CSV table of C-alpha atoms in Angstrom, one decimal:
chain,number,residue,atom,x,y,z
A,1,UNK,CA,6.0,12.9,30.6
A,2,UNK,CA,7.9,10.9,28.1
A,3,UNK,CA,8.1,11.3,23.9
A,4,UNK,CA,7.1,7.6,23.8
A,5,UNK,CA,3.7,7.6,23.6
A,6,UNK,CA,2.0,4.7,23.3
A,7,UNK,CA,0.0,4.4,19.5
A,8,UNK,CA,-0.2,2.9,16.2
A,9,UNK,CA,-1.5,5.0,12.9
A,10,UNK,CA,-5.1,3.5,14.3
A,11,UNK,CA,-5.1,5.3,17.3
A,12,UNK,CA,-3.1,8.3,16.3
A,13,UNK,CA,-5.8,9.8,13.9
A,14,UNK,CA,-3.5,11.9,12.3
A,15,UNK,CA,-1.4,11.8,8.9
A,16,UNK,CA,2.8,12.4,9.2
A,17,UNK,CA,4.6,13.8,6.3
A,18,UNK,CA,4.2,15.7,3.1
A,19,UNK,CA,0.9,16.2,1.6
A,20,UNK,CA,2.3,17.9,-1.2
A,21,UNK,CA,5.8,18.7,-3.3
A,22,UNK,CA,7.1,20.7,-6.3
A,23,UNK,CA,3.5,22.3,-8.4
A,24,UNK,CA,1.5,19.7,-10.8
A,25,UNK,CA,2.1,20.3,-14.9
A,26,UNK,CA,-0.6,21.3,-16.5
A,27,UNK,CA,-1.8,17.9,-17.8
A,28,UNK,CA,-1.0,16.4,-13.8
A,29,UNK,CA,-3.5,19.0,-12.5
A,30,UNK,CA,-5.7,18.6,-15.7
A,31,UNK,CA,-6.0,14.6,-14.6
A,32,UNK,CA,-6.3,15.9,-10.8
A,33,UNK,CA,-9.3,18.0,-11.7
A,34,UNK,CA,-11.2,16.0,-14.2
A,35,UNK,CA,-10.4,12.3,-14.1
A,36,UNK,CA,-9.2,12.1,-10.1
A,37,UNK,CA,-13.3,12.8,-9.4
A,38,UNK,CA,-14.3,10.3,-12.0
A,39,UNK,CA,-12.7,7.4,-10.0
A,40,UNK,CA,-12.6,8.8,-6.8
A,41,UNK,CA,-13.1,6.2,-3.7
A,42,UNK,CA,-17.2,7.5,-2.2
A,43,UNK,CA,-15.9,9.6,1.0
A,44,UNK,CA,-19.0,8.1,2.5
A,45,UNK,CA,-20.6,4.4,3.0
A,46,UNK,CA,-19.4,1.2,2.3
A,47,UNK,CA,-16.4,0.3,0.2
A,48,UNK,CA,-17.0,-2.8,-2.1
A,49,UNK,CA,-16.6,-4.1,-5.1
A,50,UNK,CA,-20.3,-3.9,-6.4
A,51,UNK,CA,-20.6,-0.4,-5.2
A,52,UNK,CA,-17.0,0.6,-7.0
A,53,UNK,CA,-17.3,-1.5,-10.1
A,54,UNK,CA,-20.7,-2.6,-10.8
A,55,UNK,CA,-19.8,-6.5,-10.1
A,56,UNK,CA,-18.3,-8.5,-7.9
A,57,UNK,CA,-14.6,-9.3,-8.5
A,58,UNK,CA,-11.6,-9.7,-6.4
A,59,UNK,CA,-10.5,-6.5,-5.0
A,60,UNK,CA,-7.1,-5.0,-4.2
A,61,UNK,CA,-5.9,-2.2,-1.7
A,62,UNK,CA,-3.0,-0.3,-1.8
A,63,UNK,CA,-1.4,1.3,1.1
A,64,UNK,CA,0.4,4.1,0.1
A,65,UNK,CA,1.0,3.9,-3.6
A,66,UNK,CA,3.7,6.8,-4.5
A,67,UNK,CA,3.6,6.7,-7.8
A,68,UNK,CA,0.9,4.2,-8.7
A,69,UNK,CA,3.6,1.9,-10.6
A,70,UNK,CA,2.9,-0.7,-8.8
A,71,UNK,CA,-1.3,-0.6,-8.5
A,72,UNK,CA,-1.1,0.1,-12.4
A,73,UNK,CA,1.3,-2.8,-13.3
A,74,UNK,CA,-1.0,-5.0,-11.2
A,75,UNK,CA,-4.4,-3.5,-12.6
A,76,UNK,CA,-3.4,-4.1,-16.2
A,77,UNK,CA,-2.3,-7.6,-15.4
A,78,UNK,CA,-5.5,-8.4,-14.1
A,79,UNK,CA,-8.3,-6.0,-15.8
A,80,UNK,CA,-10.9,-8.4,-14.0
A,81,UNK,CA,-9.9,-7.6,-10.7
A,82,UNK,CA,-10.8,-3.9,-9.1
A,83,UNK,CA,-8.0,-2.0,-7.3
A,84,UNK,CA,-8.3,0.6,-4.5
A,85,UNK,CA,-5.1,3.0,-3.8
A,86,UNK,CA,-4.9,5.3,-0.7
A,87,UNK,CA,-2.4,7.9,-1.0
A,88,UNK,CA,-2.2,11.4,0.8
A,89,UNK,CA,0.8,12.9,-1.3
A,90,UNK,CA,-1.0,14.8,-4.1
A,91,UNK,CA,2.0,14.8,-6.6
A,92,UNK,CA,2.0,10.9,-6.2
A,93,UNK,CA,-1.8,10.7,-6.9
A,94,UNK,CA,-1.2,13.1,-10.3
A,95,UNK,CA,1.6,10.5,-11.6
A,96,UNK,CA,-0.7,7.5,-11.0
A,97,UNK,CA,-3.3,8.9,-12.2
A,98,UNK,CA,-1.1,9.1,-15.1
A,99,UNK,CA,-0.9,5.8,-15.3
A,100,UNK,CA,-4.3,5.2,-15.3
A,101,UNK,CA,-5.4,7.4,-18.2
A,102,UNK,CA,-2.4,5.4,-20.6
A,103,UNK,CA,0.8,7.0,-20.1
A,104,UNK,CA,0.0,9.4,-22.5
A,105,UNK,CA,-1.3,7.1,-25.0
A,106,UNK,CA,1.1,4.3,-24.7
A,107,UNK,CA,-1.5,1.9,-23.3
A,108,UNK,CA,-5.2,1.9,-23.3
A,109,UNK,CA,-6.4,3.6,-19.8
A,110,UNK,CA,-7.0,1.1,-16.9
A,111,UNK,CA,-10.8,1.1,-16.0
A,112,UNK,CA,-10.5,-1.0,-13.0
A,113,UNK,CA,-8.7,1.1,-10.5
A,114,UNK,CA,-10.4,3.5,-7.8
A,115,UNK,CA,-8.3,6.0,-6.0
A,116,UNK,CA,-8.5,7.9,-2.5
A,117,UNK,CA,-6.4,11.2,-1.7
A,118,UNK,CA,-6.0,10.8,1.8
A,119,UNK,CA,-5.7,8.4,4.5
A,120,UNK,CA,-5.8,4.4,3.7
A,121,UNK,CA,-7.0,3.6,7.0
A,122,UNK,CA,-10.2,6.0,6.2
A,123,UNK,CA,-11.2,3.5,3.3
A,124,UNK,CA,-9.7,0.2,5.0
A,125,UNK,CA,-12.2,0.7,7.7
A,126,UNK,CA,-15.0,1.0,5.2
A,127,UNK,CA,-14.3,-2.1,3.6
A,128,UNK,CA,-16.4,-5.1,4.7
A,129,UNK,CA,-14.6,-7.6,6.1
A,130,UNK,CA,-12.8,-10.6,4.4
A,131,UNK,CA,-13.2,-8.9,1.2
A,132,UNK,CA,-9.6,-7.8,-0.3
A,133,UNK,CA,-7.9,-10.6,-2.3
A,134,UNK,CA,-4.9,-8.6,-1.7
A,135,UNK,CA,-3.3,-6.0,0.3
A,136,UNK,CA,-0.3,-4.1,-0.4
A,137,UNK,CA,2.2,-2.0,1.5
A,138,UNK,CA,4.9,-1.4,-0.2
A,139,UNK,CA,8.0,0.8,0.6
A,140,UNK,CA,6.4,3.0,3.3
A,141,UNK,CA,8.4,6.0,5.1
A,142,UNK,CA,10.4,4.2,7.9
A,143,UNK,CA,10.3,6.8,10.1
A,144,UNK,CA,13.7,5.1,11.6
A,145,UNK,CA,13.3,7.3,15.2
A,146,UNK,CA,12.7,5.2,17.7
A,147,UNK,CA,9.7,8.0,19.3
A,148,UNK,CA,8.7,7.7,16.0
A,149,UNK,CA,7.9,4.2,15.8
A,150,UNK,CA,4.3,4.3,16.3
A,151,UNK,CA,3.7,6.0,12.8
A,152,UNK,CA,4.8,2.9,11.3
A,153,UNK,CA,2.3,1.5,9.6
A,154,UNK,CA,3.3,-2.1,9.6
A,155,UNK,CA,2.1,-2.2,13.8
A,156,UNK,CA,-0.2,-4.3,15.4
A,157,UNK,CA,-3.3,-2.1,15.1
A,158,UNK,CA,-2.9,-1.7,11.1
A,159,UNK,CA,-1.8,-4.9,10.6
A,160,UNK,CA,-5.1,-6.5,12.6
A,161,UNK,CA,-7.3,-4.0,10.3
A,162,UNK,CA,-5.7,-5.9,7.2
A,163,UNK,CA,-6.4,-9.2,8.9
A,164,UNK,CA,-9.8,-8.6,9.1
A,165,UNK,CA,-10.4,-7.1,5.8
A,166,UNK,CA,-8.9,-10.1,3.9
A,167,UNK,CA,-10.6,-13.4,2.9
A,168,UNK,CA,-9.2,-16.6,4.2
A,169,UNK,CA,-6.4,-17.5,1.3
A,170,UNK,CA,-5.6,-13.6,0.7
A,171,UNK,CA,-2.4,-12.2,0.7
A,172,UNK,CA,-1.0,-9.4,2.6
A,173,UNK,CA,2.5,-8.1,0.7
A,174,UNK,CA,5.2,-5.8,2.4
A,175,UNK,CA,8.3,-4.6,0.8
A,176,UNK,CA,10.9,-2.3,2.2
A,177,UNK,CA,15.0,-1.3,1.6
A,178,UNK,CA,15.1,0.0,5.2
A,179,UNK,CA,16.7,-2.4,8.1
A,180,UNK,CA,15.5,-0.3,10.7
A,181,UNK,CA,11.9,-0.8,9.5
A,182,UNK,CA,12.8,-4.4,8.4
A,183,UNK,CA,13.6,-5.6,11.5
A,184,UNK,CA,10.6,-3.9,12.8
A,185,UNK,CA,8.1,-5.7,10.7
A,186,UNK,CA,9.4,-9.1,11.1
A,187,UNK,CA,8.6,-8.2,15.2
A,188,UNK,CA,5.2,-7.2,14.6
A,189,UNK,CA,4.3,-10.2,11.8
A,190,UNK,CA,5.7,-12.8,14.5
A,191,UNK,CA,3.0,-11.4,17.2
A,192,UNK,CA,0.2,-12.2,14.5
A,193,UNK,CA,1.5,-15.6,13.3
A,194,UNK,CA,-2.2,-16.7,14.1
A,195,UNK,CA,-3.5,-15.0,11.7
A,196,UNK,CA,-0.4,-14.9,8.5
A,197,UNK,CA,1.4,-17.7,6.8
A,198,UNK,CA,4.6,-16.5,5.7
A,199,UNK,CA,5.2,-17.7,2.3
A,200,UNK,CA,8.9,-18.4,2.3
A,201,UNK,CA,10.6,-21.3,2.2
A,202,UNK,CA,14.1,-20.4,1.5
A,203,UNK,CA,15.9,-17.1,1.4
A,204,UNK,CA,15.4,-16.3,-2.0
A,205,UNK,CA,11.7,-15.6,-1.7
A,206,UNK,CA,12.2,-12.8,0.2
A,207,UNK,CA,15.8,-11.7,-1.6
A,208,UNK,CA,14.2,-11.5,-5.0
A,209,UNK,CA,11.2,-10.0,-6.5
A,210,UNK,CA,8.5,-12.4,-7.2
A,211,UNK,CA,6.9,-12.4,-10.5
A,212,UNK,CA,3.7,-10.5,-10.6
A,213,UNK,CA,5.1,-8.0,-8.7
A,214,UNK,CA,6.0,-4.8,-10.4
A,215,UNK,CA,8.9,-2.6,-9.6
A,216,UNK,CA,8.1,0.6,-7.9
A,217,UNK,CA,10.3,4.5,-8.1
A,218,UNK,CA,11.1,3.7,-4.8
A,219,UNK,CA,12.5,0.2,-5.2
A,220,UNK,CA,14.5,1.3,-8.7
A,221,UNK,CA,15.5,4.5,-6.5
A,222,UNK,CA,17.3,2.2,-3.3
A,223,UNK,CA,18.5,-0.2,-6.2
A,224,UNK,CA,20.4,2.7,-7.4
A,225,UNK,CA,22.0,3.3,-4.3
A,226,UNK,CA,23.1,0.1,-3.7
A,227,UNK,CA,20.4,-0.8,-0.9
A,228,UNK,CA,18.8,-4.5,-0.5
A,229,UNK,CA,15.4,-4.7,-1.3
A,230,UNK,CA,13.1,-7.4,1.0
A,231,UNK,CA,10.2,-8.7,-0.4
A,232,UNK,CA,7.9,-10.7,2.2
A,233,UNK,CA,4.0,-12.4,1.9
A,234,UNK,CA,1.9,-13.5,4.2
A,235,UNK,CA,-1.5,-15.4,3.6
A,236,UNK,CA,-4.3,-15.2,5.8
A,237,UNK,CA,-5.0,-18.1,7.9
């Protein structure tokens, strides 16, 4: 027998990693148990835009949110857009849905933002195809070990899910701080350059943050310790 087993997070059918930290505050668990319902993803049937929001409008996913900076930035640029998160870490879900409500009454609430506690691939699969406008997965855990590889979820079976649930045009954004998982990803996109564009031209597309695309913990975090962040997007053929 050997430790590397062939996979991808689509085969695997299991989440890695922490489903929870250090206990919610009071108004974190307040928001968990009263607003996260409200706007919860449907855990059954399909996942579109009329059935979520009433209308049809361009839709967003979010792999992995963390904190939700990103999704809410995005959401309150665009208020006539929807956005769906995914994210199984319940102290990230409380601190976006933080976000969501105002930051405690700094901004109105965001009404055009769905989330799911749990796996992303659960939703993703419910989501007709060549729907998303956008797909986002930004700063995921590297898992640098080379057995570990197959829990990233920038691999050929996630990344052909996301092919299929964008629309012709749509845009697929990755961002990361970790060579290991940097070098990684640029593997796996050149195996599906029939299906993504990559939108750079010169270095500085992928060396500096493009507008539109708001800053997350993680990012300000790796800045902090001196770690280059890569930026990289990819249309759909």
């Amino acid at each position: 027998m050997t430790a590397y087993k062939s996979g991808d997070p689509t085969t695997l059918n299991r989440l890695y990693g922490r489903a929870k930290g250090k206990p919610l505050r009071a108004g974190q668990q307040d928001l968990v148990d009263h607003l996260l319902p409200q706007i919860a993803v449907p855990e059954v049937g399909e996942v579109a835009a009329q059935h979520l929001f009433g209308d049809e409008r361009p839709l967003h996913f979010e792999i992995g949110f963390g904190g939700g900076e990103h999704m809410a930035g995005r959401a309150d640029m665009l208020p006539d857009h929807g956005f769906i998160g995914a994210e199984p870490f319940v102290n990230g879900v409380a601190q976006a849905l933080v976000h969501i409500a105002g930051d405690h009454g700094a901004r109105l609430p965001l009404a055009n933002v769905r989330i799911h506690h749990g796996d992303a691939l659960e939703v993703l699969r419910r989501i007709p195809d060549g729907a998303l406008s956008f797909a986002y997965l930004l700063h995921p855990d590297p898992w640098p070990k080379a057995r570990h590889a197959k829990r990233r979820m920038m691999n050929d079976g996630p990344v052909d899910l996301i092919a299929a649930k964008l629309k012709p045009g749509g845009e697929f954004r990755f961002g990361t701080d970790h060579p290991v998982y940097l070098a990684h990803a640029l593997m796996v996109m050149r195996r599906h350059r029939h299906q993504f564009e990559w939108l750079a031209k010169e270095a500085k597309d992928f060396l500096v943050r493009p507008g539109g695309w708001p800053e997350t913990r993680y990012e300000a975090k790796a800045r902090a310790q001196g770690h280059e962040v890569w930026y990289f997007r990819y249309r759909r053929k």
